[in-house]
PDB file of N, CA and C in Angstrom:
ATOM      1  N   UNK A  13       6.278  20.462  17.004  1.00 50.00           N
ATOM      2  CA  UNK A  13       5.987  21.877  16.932  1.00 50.00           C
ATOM      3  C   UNK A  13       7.197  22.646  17.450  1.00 50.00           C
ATOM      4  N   UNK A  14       7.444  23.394  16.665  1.00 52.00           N
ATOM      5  CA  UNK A  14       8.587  24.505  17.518  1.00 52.00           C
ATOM      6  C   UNK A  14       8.255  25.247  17.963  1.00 52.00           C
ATOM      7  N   UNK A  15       9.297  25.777  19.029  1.00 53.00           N
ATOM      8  CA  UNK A  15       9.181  26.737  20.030  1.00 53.00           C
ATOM      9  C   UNK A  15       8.468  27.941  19.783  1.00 53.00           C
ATOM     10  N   UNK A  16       8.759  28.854  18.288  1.00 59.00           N
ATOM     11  CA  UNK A  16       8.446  29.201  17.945  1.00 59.00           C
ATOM     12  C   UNK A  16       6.986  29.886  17.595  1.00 59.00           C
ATOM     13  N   UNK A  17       6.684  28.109  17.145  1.00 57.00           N
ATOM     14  CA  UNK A  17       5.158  28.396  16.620  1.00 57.00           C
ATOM     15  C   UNK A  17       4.269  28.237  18.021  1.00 57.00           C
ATOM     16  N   UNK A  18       4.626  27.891  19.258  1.00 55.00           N
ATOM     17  CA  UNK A  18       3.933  27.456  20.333  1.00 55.00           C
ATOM     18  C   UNK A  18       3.743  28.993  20.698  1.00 55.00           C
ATOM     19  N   UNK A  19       4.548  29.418  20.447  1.00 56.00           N
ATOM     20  CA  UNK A  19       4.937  31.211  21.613  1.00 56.00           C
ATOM     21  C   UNK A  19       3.643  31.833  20.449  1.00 56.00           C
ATOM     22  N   UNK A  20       3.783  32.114  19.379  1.00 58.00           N
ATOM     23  CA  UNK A  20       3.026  32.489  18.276  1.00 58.00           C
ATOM     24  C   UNK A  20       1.756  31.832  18.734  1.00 58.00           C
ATOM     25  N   UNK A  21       1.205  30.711  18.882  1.00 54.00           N
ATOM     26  CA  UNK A  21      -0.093  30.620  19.296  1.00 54.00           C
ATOM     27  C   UNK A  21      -0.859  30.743  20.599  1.00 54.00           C
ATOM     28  N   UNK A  22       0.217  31.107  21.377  1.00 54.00           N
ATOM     29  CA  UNK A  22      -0.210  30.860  22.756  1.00 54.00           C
ATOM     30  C   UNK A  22      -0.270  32.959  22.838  1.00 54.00           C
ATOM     31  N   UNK A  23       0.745  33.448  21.582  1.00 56.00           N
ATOM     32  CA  UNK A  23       0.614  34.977  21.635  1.00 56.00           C
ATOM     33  C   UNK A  23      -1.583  35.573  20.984  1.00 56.00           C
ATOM     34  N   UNK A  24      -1.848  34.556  20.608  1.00 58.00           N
ATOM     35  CA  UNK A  24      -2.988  34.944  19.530  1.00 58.00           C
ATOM     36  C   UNK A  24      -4.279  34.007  20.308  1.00 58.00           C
ATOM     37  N   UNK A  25      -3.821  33.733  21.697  1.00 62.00           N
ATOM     38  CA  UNK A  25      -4.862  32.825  22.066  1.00 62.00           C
ATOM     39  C   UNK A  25      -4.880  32.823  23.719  1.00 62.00           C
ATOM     40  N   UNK A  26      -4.893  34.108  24.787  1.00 65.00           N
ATOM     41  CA  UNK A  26      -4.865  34.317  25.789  1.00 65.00           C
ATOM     42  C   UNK A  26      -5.492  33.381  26.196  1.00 65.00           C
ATOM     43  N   UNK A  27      -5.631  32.858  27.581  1.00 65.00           N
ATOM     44  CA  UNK A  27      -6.445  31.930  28.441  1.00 65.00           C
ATOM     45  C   UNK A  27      -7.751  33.115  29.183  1.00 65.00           C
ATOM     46  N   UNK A  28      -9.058  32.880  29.450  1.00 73.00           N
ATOM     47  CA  UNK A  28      -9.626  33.780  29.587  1.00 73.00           C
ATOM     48  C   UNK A  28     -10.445  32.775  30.055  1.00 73.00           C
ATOM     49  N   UNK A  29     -11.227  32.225  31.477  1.00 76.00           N
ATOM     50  CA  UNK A  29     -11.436  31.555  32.197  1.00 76.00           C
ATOM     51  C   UNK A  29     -11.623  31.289  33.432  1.00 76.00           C
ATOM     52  N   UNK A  30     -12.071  30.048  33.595  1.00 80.00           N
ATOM     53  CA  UNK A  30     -12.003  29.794  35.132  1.00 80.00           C
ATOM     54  C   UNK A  30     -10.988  29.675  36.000  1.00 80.00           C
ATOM     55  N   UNK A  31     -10.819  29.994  36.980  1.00 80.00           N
ATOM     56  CA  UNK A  31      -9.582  29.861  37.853  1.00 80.00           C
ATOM     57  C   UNK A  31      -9.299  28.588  37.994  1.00 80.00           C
ATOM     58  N   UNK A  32      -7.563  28.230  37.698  1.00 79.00           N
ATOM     59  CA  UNK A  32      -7.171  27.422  38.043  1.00 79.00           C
ATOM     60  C   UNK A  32      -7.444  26.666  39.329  1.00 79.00           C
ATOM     61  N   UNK A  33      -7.825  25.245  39.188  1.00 80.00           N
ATOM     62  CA  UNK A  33      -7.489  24.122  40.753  1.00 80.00           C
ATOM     63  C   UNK A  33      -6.306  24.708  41.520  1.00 80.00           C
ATOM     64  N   UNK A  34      -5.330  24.469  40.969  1.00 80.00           N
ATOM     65  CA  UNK A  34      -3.851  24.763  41.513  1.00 80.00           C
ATOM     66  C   UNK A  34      -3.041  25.629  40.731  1.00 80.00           C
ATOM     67  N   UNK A  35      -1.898  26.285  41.549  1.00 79.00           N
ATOM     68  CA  UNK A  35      -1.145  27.467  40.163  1.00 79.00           C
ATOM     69  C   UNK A  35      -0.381  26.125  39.730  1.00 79.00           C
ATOM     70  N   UNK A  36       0.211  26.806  38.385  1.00 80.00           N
ATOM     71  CA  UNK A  36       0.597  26.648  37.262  1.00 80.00           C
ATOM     72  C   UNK A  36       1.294  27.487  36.584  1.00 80.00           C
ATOM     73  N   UNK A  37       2.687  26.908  36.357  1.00 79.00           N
ATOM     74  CA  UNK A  37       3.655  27.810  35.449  1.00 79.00           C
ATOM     75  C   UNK A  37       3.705  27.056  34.146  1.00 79.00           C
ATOM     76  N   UNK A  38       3.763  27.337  33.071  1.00 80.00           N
ATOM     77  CA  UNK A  38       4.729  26.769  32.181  1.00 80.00           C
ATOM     78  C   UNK A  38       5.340  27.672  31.149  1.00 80.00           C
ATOM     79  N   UNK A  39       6.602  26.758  31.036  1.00 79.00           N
ATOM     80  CA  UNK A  39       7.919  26.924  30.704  1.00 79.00           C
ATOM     81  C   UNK A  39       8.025  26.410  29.403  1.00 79.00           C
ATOM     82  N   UNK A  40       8.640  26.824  28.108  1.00 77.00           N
ATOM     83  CA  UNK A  40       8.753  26.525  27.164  1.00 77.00           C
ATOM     84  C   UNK A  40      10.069  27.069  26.058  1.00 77.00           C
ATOM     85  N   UNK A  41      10.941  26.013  26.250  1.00 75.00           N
ATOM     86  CA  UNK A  41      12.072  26.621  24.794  1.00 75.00           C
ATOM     87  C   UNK A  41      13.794  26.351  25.902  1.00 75.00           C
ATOM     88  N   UNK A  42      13.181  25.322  26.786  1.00 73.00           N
ATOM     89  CA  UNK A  42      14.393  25.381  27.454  1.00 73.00           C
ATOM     90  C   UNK A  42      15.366  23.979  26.487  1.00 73.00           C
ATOM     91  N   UNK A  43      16.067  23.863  26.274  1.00 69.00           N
ATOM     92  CA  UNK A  43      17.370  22.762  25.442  1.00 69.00           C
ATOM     93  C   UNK A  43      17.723  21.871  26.403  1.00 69.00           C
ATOM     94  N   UNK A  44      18.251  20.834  25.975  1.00 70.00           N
ATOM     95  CA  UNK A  44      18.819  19.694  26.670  1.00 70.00           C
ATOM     96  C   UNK A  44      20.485  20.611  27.147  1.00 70.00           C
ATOM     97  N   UNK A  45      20.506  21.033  27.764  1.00 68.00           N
ATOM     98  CA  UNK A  45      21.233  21.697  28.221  1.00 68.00           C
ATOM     99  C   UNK A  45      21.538  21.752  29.853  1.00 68.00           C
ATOM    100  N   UNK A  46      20.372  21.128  30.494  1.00 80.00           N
ATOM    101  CA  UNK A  46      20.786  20.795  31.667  1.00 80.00           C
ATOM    102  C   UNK A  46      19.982  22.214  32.512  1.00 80.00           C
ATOM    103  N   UNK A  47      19.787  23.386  31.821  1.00 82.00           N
ATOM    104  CA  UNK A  47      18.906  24.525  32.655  1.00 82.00           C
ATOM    105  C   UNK A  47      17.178  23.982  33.039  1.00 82.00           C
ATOM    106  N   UNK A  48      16.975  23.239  32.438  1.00 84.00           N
ATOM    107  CA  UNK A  48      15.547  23.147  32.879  1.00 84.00           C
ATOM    108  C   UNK A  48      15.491  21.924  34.371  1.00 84.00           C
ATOM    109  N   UNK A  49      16.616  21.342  34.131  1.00 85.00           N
ATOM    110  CA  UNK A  49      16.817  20.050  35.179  1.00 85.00           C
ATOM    111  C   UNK A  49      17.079  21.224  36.471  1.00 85.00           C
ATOM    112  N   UNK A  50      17.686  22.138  36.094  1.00 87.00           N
ATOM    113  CA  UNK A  50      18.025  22.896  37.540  1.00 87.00           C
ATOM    114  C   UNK A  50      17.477  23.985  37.803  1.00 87.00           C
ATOM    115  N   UNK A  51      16.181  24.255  36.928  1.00 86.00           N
ATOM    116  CA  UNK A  51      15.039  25.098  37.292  1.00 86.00           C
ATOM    117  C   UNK A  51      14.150  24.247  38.281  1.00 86.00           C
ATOM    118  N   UNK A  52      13.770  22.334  37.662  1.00 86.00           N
ATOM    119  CA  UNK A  52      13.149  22.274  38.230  1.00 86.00           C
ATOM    120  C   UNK A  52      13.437  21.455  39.883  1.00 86.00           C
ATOM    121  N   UNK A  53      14.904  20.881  40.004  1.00 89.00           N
ATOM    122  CA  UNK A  53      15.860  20.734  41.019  1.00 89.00           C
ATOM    123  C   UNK A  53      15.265  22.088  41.963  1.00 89.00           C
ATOM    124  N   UNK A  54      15.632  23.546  41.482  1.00 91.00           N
ATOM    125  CA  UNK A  54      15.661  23.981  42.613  1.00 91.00           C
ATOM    126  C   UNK A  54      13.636  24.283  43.062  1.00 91.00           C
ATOM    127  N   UNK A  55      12.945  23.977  42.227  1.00 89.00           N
ATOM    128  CA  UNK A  55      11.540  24.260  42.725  1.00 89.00           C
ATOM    129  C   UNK A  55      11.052  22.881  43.834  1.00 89.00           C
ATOM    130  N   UNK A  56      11.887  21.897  43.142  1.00 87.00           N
ATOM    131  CA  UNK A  56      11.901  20.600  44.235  1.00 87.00           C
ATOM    132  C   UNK A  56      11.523  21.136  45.178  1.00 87.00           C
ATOM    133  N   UNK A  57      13.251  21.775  45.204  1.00 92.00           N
ATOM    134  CA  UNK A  57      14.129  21.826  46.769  1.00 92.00           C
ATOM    135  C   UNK A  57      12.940  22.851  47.839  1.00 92.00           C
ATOM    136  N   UNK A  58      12.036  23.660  46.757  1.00 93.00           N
ATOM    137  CA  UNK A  58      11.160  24.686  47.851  1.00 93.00           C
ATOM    138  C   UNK A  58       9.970  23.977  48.172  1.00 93.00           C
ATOM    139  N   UNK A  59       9.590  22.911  48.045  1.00 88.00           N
ATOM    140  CA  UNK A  59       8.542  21.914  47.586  1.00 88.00           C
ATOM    141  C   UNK A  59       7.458  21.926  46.864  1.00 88.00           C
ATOM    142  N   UNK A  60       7.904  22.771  45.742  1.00 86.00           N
ATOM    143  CA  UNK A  60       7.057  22.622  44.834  1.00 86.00           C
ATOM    144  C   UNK A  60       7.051  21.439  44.332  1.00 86.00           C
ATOM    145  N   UNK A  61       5.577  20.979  43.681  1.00 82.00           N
ATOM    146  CA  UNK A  61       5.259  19.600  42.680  1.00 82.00           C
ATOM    147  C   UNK A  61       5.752  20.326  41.214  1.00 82.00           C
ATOM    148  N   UNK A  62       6.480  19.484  40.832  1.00 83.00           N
ATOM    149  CA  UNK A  62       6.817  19.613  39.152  1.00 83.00           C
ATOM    150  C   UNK A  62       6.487  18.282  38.613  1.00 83.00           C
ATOM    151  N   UNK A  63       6.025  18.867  37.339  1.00 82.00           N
ATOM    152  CA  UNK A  63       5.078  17.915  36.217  1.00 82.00           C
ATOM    153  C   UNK A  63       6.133  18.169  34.843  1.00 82.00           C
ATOM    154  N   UNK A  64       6.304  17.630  34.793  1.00 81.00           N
ATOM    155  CA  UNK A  64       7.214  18.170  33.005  1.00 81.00           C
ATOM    156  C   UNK A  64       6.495  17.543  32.295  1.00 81.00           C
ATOM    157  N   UNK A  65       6.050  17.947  30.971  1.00 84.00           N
ATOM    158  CA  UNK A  65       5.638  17.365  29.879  1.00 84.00           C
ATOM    159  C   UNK A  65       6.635  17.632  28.789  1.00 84.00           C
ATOM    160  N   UNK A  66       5.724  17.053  27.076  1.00 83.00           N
ATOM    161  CA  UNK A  66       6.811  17.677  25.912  1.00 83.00           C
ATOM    162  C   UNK A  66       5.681  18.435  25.266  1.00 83.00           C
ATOM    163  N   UNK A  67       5.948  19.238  24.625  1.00 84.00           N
ATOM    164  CA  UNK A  67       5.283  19.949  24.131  1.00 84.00           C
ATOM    165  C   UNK A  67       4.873  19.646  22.588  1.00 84.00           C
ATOM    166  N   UNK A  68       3.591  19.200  22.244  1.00 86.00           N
ATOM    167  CA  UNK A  68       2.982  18.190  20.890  1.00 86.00           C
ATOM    168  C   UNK A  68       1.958  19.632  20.145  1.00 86.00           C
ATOM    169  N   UNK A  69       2.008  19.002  18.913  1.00 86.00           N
ATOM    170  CA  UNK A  69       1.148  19.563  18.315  1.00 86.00           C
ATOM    171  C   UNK A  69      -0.678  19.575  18.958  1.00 86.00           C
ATOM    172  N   UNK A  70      -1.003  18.631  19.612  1.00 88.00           N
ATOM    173  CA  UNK A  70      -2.163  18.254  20.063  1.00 88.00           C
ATOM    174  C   UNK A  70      -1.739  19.334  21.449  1.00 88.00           C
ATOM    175  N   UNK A  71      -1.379  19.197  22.226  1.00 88.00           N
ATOM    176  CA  UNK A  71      -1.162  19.597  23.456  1.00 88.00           C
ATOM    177  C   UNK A  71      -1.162  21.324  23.335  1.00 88.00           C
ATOM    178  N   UNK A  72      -0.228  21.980  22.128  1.00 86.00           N
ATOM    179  CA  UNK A  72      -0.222  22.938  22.005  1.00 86.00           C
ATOM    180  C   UNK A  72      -1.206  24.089  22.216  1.00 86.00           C
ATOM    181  N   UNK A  73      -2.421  23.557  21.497  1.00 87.00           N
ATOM    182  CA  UNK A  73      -3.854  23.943  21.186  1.00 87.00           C
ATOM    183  C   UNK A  73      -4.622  23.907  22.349  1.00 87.00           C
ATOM    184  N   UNK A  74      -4.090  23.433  23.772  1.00 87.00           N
ATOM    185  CA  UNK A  74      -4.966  23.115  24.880  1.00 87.00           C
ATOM    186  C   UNK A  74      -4.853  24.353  25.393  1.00 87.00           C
ATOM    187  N   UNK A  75      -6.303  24.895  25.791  1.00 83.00           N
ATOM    188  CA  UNK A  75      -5.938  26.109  26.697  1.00 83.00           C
ATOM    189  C   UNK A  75      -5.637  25.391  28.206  1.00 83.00           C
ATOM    190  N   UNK A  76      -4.899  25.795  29.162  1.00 84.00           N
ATOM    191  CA  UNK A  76      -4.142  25.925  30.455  1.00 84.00           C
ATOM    192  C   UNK A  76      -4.992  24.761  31.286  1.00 84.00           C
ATOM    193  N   UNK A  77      -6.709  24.806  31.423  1.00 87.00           N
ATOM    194  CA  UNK A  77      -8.028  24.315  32.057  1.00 87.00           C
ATOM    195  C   UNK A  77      -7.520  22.943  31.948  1.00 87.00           C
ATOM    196  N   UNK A  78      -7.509  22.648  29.808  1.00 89.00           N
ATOM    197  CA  UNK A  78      -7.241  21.272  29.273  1.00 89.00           C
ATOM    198  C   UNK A  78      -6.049  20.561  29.988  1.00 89.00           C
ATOM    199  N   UNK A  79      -4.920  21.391  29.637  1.00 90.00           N
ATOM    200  CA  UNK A  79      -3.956  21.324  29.949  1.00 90.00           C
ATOM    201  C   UNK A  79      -3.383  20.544  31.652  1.00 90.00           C
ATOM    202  N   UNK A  80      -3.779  21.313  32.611  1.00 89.00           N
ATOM    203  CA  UNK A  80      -3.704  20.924  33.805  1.00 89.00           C
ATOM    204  C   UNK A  80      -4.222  19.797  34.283  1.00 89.00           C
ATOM    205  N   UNK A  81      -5.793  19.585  33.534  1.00 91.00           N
ATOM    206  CA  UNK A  81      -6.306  18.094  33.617  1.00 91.00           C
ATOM    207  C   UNK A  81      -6.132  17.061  33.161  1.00 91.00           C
ATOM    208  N   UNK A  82      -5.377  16.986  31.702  1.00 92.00           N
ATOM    209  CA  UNK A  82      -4.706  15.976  31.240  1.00 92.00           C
ATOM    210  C   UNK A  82      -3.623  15.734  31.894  1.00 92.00           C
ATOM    211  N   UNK A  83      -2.688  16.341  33.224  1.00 90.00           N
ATOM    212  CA  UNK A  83      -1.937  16.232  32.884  1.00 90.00           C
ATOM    213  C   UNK A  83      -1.799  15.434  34.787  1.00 90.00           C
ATOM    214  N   UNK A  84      -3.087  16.079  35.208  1.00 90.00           N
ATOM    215  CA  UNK A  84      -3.342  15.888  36.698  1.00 90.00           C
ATOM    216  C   UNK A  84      -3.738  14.343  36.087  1.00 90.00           C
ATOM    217  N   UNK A  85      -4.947  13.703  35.082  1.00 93.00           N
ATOM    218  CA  UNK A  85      -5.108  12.215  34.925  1.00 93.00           C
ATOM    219  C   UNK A  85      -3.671  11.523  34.682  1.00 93.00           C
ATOM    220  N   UNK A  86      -2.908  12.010  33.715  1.00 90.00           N
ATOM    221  CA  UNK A  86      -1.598  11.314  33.706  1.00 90.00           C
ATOM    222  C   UNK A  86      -1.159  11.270  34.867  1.00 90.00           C
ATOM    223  N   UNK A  87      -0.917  11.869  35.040  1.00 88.00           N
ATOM    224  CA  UNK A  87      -0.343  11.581  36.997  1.00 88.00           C
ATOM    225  C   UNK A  87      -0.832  10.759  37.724  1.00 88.00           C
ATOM    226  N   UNK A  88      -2.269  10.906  37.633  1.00 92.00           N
ATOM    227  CA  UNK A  88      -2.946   9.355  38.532  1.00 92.00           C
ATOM    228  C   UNK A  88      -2.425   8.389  37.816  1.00 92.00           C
ATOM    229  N   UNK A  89      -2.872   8.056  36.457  1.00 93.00           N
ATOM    230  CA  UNK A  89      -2.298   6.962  35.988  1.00 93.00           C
ATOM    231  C   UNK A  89      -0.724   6.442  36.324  1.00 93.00           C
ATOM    232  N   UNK A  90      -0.127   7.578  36.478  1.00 89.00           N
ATOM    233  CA  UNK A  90       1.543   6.951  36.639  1.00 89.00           C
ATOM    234  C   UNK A  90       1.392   6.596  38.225  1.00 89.00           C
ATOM    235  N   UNK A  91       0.954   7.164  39.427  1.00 89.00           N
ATOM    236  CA  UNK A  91       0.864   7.022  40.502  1.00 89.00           C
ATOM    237  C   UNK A  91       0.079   5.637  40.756  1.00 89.00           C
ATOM    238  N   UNK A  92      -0.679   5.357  39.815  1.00 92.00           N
ATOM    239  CA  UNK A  92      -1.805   4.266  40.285  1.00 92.00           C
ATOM    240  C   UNK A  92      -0.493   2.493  39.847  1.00 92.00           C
ATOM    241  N   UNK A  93       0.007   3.076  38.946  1.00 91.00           N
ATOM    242  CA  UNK A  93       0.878   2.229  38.310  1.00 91.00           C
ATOM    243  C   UNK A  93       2.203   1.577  38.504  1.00 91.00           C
ATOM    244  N   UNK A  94       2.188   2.338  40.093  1.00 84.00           N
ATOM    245  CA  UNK A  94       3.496   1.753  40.718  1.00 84.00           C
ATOM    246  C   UNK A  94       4.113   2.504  41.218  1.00 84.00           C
ATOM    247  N   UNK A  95       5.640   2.563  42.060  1.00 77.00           N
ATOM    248  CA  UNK A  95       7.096   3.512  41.937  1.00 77.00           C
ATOM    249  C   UNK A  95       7.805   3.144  40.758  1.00 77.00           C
ATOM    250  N   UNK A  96       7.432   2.106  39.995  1.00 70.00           N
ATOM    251  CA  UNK A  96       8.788   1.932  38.824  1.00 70.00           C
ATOM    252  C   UNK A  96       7.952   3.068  38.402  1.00 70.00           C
ATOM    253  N   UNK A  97       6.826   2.942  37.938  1.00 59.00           N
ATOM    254  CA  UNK A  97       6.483   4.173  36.942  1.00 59.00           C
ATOM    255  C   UNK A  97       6.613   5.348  37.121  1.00 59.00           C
ATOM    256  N   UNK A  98       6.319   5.839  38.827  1.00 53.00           N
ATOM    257  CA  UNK A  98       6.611   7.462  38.692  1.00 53.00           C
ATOM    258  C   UNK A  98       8.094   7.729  39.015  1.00 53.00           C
ATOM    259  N   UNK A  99       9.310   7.292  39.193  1.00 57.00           N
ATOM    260  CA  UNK A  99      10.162   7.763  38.964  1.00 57.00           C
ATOM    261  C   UNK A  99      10.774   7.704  37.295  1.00 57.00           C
ATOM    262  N   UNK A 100      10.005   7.217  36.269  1.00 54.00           N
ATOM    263  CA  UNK A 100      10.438   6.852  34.941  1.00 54.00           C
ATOM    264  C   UNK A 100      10.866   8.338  34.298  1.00 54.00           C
ATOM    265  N   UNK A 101      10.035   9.440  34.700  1.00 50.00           N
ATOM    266  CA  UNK A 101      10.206  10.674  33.832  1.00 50.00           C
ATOM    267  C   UNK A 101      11.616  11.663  34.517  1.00 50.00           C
ATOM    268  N   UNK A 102      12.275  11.244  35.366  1.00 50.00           N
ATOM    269  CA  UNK A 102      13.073  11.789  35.864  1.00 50.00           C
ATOM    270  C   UNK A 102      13.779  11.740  35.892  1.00 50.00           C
TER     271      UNK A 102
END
């Protein structure tokens, strides 16, 4: 999915809901360019938790609720699965 069409559906499909567990930003349309590594470097450094995902056609369609919980189970799963695994995305 491109950047594009994500901004376009996420423009035609507000989140309107229950309050988030935890805040939540996301970020979308950053390039292998090395800016998103040092967006999320410096949220580290304040101790924020950063989660990066990729952004899928399936995933797109999740409102924020979906979103955060798929993404909080992935996390157990990588956490339950070792240190090789949770340093793999980084």
């Amino acid at each position: 999915m491109q950047v594009s069409q994500a901004r376009s559906l996420y423009a035609r499909a507000p989140y309107i809901g229950p309050e988030l567990e935890v805040p939540m930003a996301v970020l979308c349309g950053f390039v292998n360019n090395g800016r998103l590594d040092a967006v999320v470097a410096g949220l580290n450094a304040t101790g924020v938790q950063v989660v990066k995902c990729v952004l899928t056609p399936d995933n797109a369609r999740w409102n924020v609720i979906t979103l955060q919980r798929e993404l909080r189970k992935e996390q157990e799963a990588i956490t339950a699965a070792g240190p090789d695994m949770s340093n793999s995305s980084n």
